[in-house]
PDB file of C-alpha atoms in Angstrom:
ATOM      1  CA  GLU A   1     -36.038  80.659  56.272  1.00  0.00           C
ATOM      2  CA  THR A   2     -35.196  77.003  56.851  1.00  0.00           C
ATOM      3  CA  LEU A   3     -35.209  77.560  60.604  1.00  0.00           C
ATOM      4  CA  LYS A   4     -38.722  79.015  60.397  1.00  0.00           C
ATOM      5  CA  GLU A   5     -39.884  75.886  58.609  1.00  0.00           C
ATOM      6  CA  THR A   6     -38.207  73.337  60.874  1.00  0.00           C
ATOM      7  CA  GLY A   7     -38.766  74.405  64.477  1.00  0.00           C
ATOM      8  CA  GLY A   8     -36.239  77.202  64.659  1.00  0.00           C
ATOM      9  CA  ILE A   9     -38.821  79.652  65.995  1.00  0.00           C
ATOM     10  CA  GLU A  10     -39.429  77.356  68.975  1.00  0.00           C
ATOM     11  CA  LEU A  11     -35.664  77.053  69.496  1.00  0.00           C
ATOM     12  CA  ALA A  12     -35.311  80.841  69.474  1.00  0.00           C
ATOM     13  CA  LYS A  13     -38.131  81.178  72.024  1.00  0.00           C
ATOM     14  CA  LYS A  14     -36.734  78.418  74.239  1.00  0.00           C
ATOM     15  CA  TYR A  15     -33.359  80.131  74.549  1.00  0.00           C
ATOM     16  CA  ASP A  16     -34.501  83.764  74.135  1.00  0.00           C
ATOM     17  CA  LEU A  17     -32.454  84.045  70.943  1.00  0.00           C
ATOM     18  CA  ILE A  18     -32.350  86.962  68.577  1.00  0.00           C
ATOM     19  CA  VAL A  19     -31.138  85.943  65.131  1.00  0.00           C
ATOM     20  CA  VAL A  20     -28.937  88.344  63.188  1.00  0.00           C
ATOM     21  CA  SER A  21     -28.055  87.203  59.702  1.00  0.00           C
ATOM     22  CA  CYS A  22     -25.054  88.516  57.824  1.00  0.00           C
ATOM     23  CA  VAL A  23     -24.225  86.980  54.486  1.00  0.00           C
ATOM     24  CA  GLY A  24     -20.451  86.720  54.525  1.00  0.00           C
ATOM     25  CA  TYR A  25     -18.420  88.815  56.912  1.00  0.00           C
ATOM     26  CA  ALA A  26     -20.252  90.969  59.448  1.00  0.00           C
ATOM     27  CA  ASN A  27     -20.068  94.636  58.539  1.00  0.00           C
ATOM     28  CA  GLU A  28     -19.000  97.264  61.072  1.00  0.00           C
ATOM     29  CA  ALA A  29     -22.593  98.023  62.093  1.00  0.00           C
ATOM     30  CA  ALA A  30     -23.291  94.342  62.822  1.00  0.00           C
ATOM     31  CA  ARG A  31     -20.048  94.010  64.789  1.00  0.00           C
ATOM     32  CA  ARG A  32     -20.892  97.127  66.830  1.00  0.00           C
ATOM     33  CA  LEU A  33     -24.320  95.613  67.573  1.00  0.00           C
ATOM     34  CA  LEU A  34     -22.684  92.350  68.692  1.00  0.00           C
ATOM     35  CA  ALA A  35     -20.257  94.273  70.910  1.00  0.00           C
ATOM     36  CA  LYS A  36     -23.062  96.271  72.500  1.00  0.00           C
ATOM     37  CA  ALA A  37     -25.163  93.154  73.105  1.00  0.00           C
ATOM     38  CA  GLY A  38     -22.275  91.034  74.338  1.00  0.00           C
ATOM     39  CA  ASN A  39     -20.159  93.501  76.271  1.00  0.00           C
ATOM     40  CA  GLU A  40     -22.743  95.961  77.567  1.00  0.00           C
ATOM     41  CA  ALA A  41     -25.885  93.838  77.917  1.00  0.00           C
ATOM     42  CA  GLY A  42     -24.141  90.552  78.756  1.00  0.00           C
ATOM     43  CA  TRP A  43     -25.793  88.504  76.029  1.00  0.00           C
ATOM     44  CA  LYS A  44     -24.205  85.340  74.707  1.00  0.00           C
ATOM     45  CA  ILE A  45     -23.107  85.718  71.082  1.00  0.00           C
ATOM     46  CA  PHE A  46     -23.260  82.562  68.949  1.00  0.00           C
ATOM     47  CA  VAL A  47     -21.846  82.334  65.420  1.00  0.00           C
ATOM     48  CA  TRP A  48     -23.096  79.638  63.027  1.00  0.00           C
ATOM     49  CA  HIS A  49     -20.963  79.144  59.930  1.00  0.00           C
ATOM     50  CA  ASP A  50     -19.856  76.775  57.186  1.00  0.00           C
ATOM     51  CA  ALA A  51     -16.933  74.357  57.575  1.00  0.00           C
ATOM     52  CA  ASP A  52     -14.538  76.281  55.377  1.00  0.00           C
ATOM     53  CA  PRO A  53     -11.786  78.848  55.920  1.00  0.00           C
ATOM     54  CA  TYR A  54     -14.198  81.709  55.245  1.00  0.00           C
ATOM     55  CA  GLY A  55     -16.688  80.472  57.860  1.00  0.00           C
ATOM     56  CA  TYR A  56     -13.954  79.985  60.441  1.00  0.00           C
ATOM     57  CA  ASN A  57     -12.638  83.483  59.729  1.00  0.00           C
ATOM     58  CA  ILE A  58     -16.135  84.998  59.876  1.00  0.00           C
ATOM     59  CA  CYS A  59     -16.485  83.566  63.370  1.00  0.00           C
ATOM     60  CA  ARG A  60     -13.045  84.843  64.378  1.00  0.00           C
ATOM     61  CA  THR A  61     -13.599  88.368  63.068  1.00  0.00           C
ATOM     62  CA  ALA A  62     -17.042  88.603  64.706  1.00  0.00           C
ATOM     63  CA  GLY A  63     -15.259  88.608  68.048  1.00  0.00           C
ATOM     64  CA  GLU A  64     -11.707  89.817  67.457  1.00  0.00           C
ATOM     65  CA  ALA A  65     -10.056  93.069  66.516  1.00  0.00           C
ATOM     66  CA  THR A  66      -9.285  93.642  62.847  1.00  0.00           C
ATOM     67  CA  GLU A  67      -7.472  96.348  60.943  1.00  0.00           C
ATOM     68  CA  ARG A  68     -10.752  98.222  60.377  1.00  0.00           C
ATOM     69  CA  MET A  69     -11.920  97.767  63.983  1.00  0.00           C
ATOM     70  CA  PRO A  70      -8.759  97.520  66.121  1.00  0.00           C
ATOM     71  CA  ASP A  71     -10.570  97.973  69.468  1.00  0.00           C
ATOM     72  CA  HIS A  72     -13.289  95.394  68.784  1.00  0.00           C
ATOM     73  CA  HIS A  73     -13.642  92.422  71.145  1.00  0.00           C
ATOM     74  CA  VAL A  74     -16.651  90.248  71.923  1.00  0.00           C
ATOM     75  CA  ASP A  75     -16.747  86.812  73.500  1.00  0.00           C
ATOM     76  CA  VAL A  76     -18.125  84.600  70.749  1.00  0.00           C
ATOM     77  CA  ILE A  77     -19.379  81.036  71.120  1.00  0.00           C
ATOM     78  CA  ASP A  78     -18.606  79.105  67.954  1.00  0.00           C
ATOM     79  CA  ILE A  79     -21.590  76.912  67.040  1.00  0.00           C
ATOM     80  CA  GLY A  80     -20.525  76.536  63.442  1.00  0.00           C
ATOM     81  CA  LEU A  81     -20.019  73.353  61.532  1.00  0.00           C
ATOM     82  CA  ARG A  82     -16.459  72.062  61.883  1.00  0.00           C
ATOM     83  CA  LEU A  83     -14.979  70.078  59.014  1.00  0.00           C
ATOM     84  CA  GLU A  84     -14.227  66.895  60.942  1.00  0.00           C
ATOM     85  CA  GLU A  85     -17.641  67.051  62.594  1.00  0.00           C
ATOM     86  CA  GLY A  86     -19.254  67.180  59.140  1.00  0.00           C
ATOM     87  CA  LEU A  87     -17.111  64.311  57.886  1.00  0.00           C
ATOM     88  CA  ALA A  88     -18.086  62.236  60.946  1.00  0.00           C
ATOM     89  CA  ARG A  89     -21.764  62.917  60.137  1.00  0.00           C
ATOM     90  CA  GLY A  90     -21.183  61.667  56.584  1.00  0.00           C
ATOM     91  CA  LEU A  91     -21.859  65.068  55.049  1.00  0.00           C
ATOM     92  CA  PRO A  92     -20.521  65.519  51.526  1.00  0.00           C
ATOM     93  CA  THR A  93     -17.637  67.858  50.842  1.00  0.00           C
ATOM     94  CA  GLU A  94     -17.571  70.182  47.877  1.00  0.00           C
ATOM     95  CA  THR A  95     -14.580  71.397  45.926  1.00  0.00           C
ATOM     96  CA  PHE A  96     -13.689  75.076  45.761  1.00  0.00           C
ATOM     97  CA  THR A  97     -10.823  77.300  44.638  1.00  0.00           C
ATOM     98  CA  ARG A  98      -9.199  79.920  46.871  1.00  0.00           C
ATOM     99  CA  LYS A  99      -7.539  82.964  45.338  1.00  0.00           C
ATOM    100  CA  ASN A 100      -6.063  84.146  48.648  1.00  0.00           C
ATOM    101  CA  ALA A 101      -3.883  82.449  51.236  1.00  0.00           C
ATOM    102  CA  LEU A 102      -5.594  80.971  54.276  1.00  0.00           C
ATOM    103  CA  PRO A 103      -6.323  83.730  56.791  1.00  0.00           C
ATOM    104  CA  GLU A 104      -3.462  83.860  59.294  1.00  0.00           C
ATOM    105  CA  GLY A 105      -5.863  84.291  62.206  1.00  0.00           C
ATOM    106  CA  ILE A 106      -7.387  80.828  61.766  1.00  0.00           C
ATOM    107  CA  LEU A 107      -4.136  78.902  61.219  1.00  0.00           C
ATOM    108  CA  PRO A 108      -3.357  78.193  64.913  1.00  0.00           C
ATOM    109  CA  ASP A 109      -6.763  76.564  65.427  1.00  0.00           C
ATOM    110  CA  LEU A 110      -6.881  74.365  62.317  1.00  0.00           C
ATOM    111  CA  THR A 111      -6.529  70.626  62.721  1.00  0.00           C
ATOM    112  CA  ASP A 112      -4.169  68.802  60.375  1.00  0.00           C
ATOM    113  CA  LYS A 113      -7.176  67.517  58.397  1.00  0.00           C
ATOM    114  CA  GLU A 114      -8.702  71.005  58.065  1.00  0.00           C
ATOM    115  CA  PHE A 115      -5.374  72.434  56.932  1.00  0.00           C
ATOM    116  CA  GLU A 116      -4.966  69.644  54.363  1.00  0.00           C
ATOM    117  CA  LEU A 117      -8.457  69.944  52.883  1.00  0.00           C
ATOM    118  CA  PHE A 118      -8.604  73.745  52.986  1.00  0.00           C
ATOM    119  CA  THR A 119      -5.177  74.035  51.321  1.00  0.00           C
ATOM    120  CA  GLY A 120      -5.771  71.978  48.189  1.00  0.00           C
ATOM    121  CA  ASP A 121      -3.227  72.242  45.364  1.00  0.00           C
ATOM    122  CA  GLU A 122      -1.259  75.457  44.854  1.00  0.00           C
ATOM    123  CA  TYR A 123      -0.911  76.873  41.346  1.00  0.00           C
ATOM    124  CA  ARG A 124       1.095  79.854  40.127  1.00  0.00           C
ATOM    125  CA  ILE A 125      -0.626  81.593  37.244  1.00  0.00           C
ATOM    126  CA  LYS A 126       0.654  84.396  35.017  1.00  0.00           C
ATOM    127  CA  ASN A 127      -1.759  86.930  33.600  1.00  0.00           C
ATOM    128  CA  GLN A 128      -1.434  88.519  30.152  1.00  0.00           C
ATOM    129  CA  GLN A 129       0.931  91.163  31.533  1.00  0.00           C
ATOM    130  CA  GLY A 130       3.199  88.455  32.966  1.00  0.00           C
ATOM    131  CA  LYS A 131       2.283  89.199  36.574  1.00  0.00           C
ATOM    132  CA  GLU A 132       2.160  86.062  38.679  1.00  0.00           C
ATOM    133  CA  ARG A 133      -0.595  85.210  41.145  1.00  0.00           C
ATOM    134  CA  ARG A 134      -1.342  82.151  43.219  1.00  0.00           C
ATOM    135  CA  GLU A 135      -4.506  80.174  43.686  1.00  0.00           C
ATOM    136  CA  TRP A 136      -5.350  76.974  45.488  1.00  0.00           C
ATOM    137  CA  ARG A 137      -7.555  74.477  43.640  1.00  0.00           C
ATOM    138  CA  ASN A 138      -9.230  71.297  44.790  1.00  0.00           C
ATOM    139  CA  CYS A 139      -9.813  72.640  48.291  1.00  0.00           C
ATOM    140  CA  GLN A 140     -12.629  70.886  50.173  1.00  0.00           C
ATOM    141  CA  ARG A 141     -15.335  72.330  52.433  1.00  0.00           C
ATOM    142  CA  ILE A 142     -18.716  71.430  53.894  1.00  0.00           C
ATOM    143  CA  GLU A 143     -21.469  74.012  53.851  1.00  0.00           C
ATOM    144  CA  ILE A 144     -24.256  74.230  56.411  1.00  0.00           C
ATOM    145  CA  ASN A 145     -26.764  73.407  53.683  1.00  0.00           C
ATOM    146  CA  ALA A 146     -25.257  69.907  53.575  1.00  0.00           C
ATOM    147  CA  ILE A 147     -27.072  69.299  56.879  1.00  0.00           C
ATOM    148  CA  LYS A 148     -30.572  68.138  56.010  1.00  0.00           C
ATOM    149  CA  VAL A 149     -33.123  70.855  56.688  1.00  0.00           C
ATOM    150  CA  ARG A 150     -34.990  68.632  59.147  1.00  0.00           C
ATOM    151  CA  ASP A 151     -31.747  68.082  61.139  1.00  0.00           C
ATOM    152  CA  ARG A 152     -30.542  71.689  61.396  1.00  0.00           C
ATOM    153  CA  VAL A 153     -32.482  72.703  64.508  1.00  0.00           C
ATOM    154  CA  ALA A 154     -31.300  69.612  66.417  1.00  0.00           C
ATOM    155  CA  PHE A 155     -27.736  70.373  65.288  1.00  0.00           C
ATOM    156  CA  LEU A 156     -28.028  73.951  66.544  1.00  0.00           C
ATOM    157  CA  GLU A 157     -29.591  72.918  69.834  1.00  0.00           C
ATOM    158  CA  SER A 158     -26.761  70.458  70.444  1.00  0.00           C
ATOM    159  CA  LYS A 159     -24.363  73.411  70.141  1.00  0.00           C
ATOM    160  CA  ILE A 160     -26.447  76.032  72.005  1.00  0.00           C
ATOM    161  CA  ALA A 161     -27.795  74.019  74.949  1.00  0.00           C
ATOM    162  CA  PRO A 162     -24.440  73.607  76.746  1.00  0.00           C
ATOM    163  CA  ALA A 163     -24.135  77.403  77.020  1.00  0.00           C
ATOM    164  CA  PHE A 164     -27.357  77.466  79.073  1.00  0.00           C
ATOM    165  CA  GLN A 165     -26.672  74.566  81.420  1.00  0.00           C
ATOM    166  CA  ALA A 166     -27.780  74.911  85.016  1.00  0.00           C
ATOM    167  CA  LYS A 167     -25.206  76.276  87.430  1.00  0.00           C
ATOM    168  CA  PRO A 168     -23.658  73.770  89.876  1.00  0.00           C
ATOM    169  CA  THR A 169     -25.256  73.706  93.321  1.00  0.00           C
ATOM    170  CA  ALA A 170     -24.343  72.436  96.754  1.00  0.00           C
ATOM    171  CA  PRO A 171     -25.376  68.866  97.608  1.00  0.00           C
ATOM    172  CA  GLY A 172     -29.110  68.668  98.276  1.00  0.00           C
ATOM    173  CA  GLU A 173     -29.918  71.963  96.517  1.00  0.00           C
ATOM    174  CA  ALA A 174     -32.020  72.047  93.374  1.00  0.00           C
ATOM    175  CA  PRO A 175     -30.099  73.281  90.296  1.00  0.00           C
ATOM    176  CA  THR A 176     -31.047  76.726  89.081  1.00  0.00           C
ATOM    177  CA  ALA A 177     -31.076  77.839  85.501  1.00  0.00           C
ATOM    178  CA  GLU A 178     -28.632  80.564  84.565  1.00  0.00           C
ATOM    179  CA  PRO A 179     -30.433  83.909  84.528  1.00  0.00           C
ATOM    180  CA  ARG A 180     -30.594  85.567  81.155  1.00  0.00           C
ATOM    181  CA  PRO A 181     -29.907  89.271  80.805  1.00  0.00           C
ATOM    182  CA  PRO A 182     -32.979  91.386  80.071  1.00  0.00           C
ATOM    183  CA  ILE A 183     -33.687  92.227  76.471  1.00  0.00           C
TER     184      ILE A 183
END
């Protein structure tokens, strides 16, 4: 909705974008659609997400195989908010608690700062039956909604535009825009 109100429709037209919204992790149907569009039709697949371990993992699982979809693979272009990028923009962090360990699939790509802020403080808690569980409190994240509504389209365009840059040409030739696959 915020994109409709702030120039997002024009951005979608400019880049021939189709917007698919999944709250949380993409279900199998959405991932099959992404695979068909990306692998069969040659479309570019962009994933916009929050700067938190869940957002990073949503982006990863949109393109990679998982236990439920072991043969899934799509080339995904990550246009999500990264934690250090948000901090550099002066966006506020918010505190959250994790009840599960950080997803193993995102660990190799985390910066030291992301690992530190996403980890928080570990607590071991016993329930009434004496069974122990772990949770991590005081973790920090930045959600997309921390970007002012009026700035979101410019943020997205700064991430999307490089994927549509003109192809290099020989000296003296005019650059040509990359052709887009038919819809």
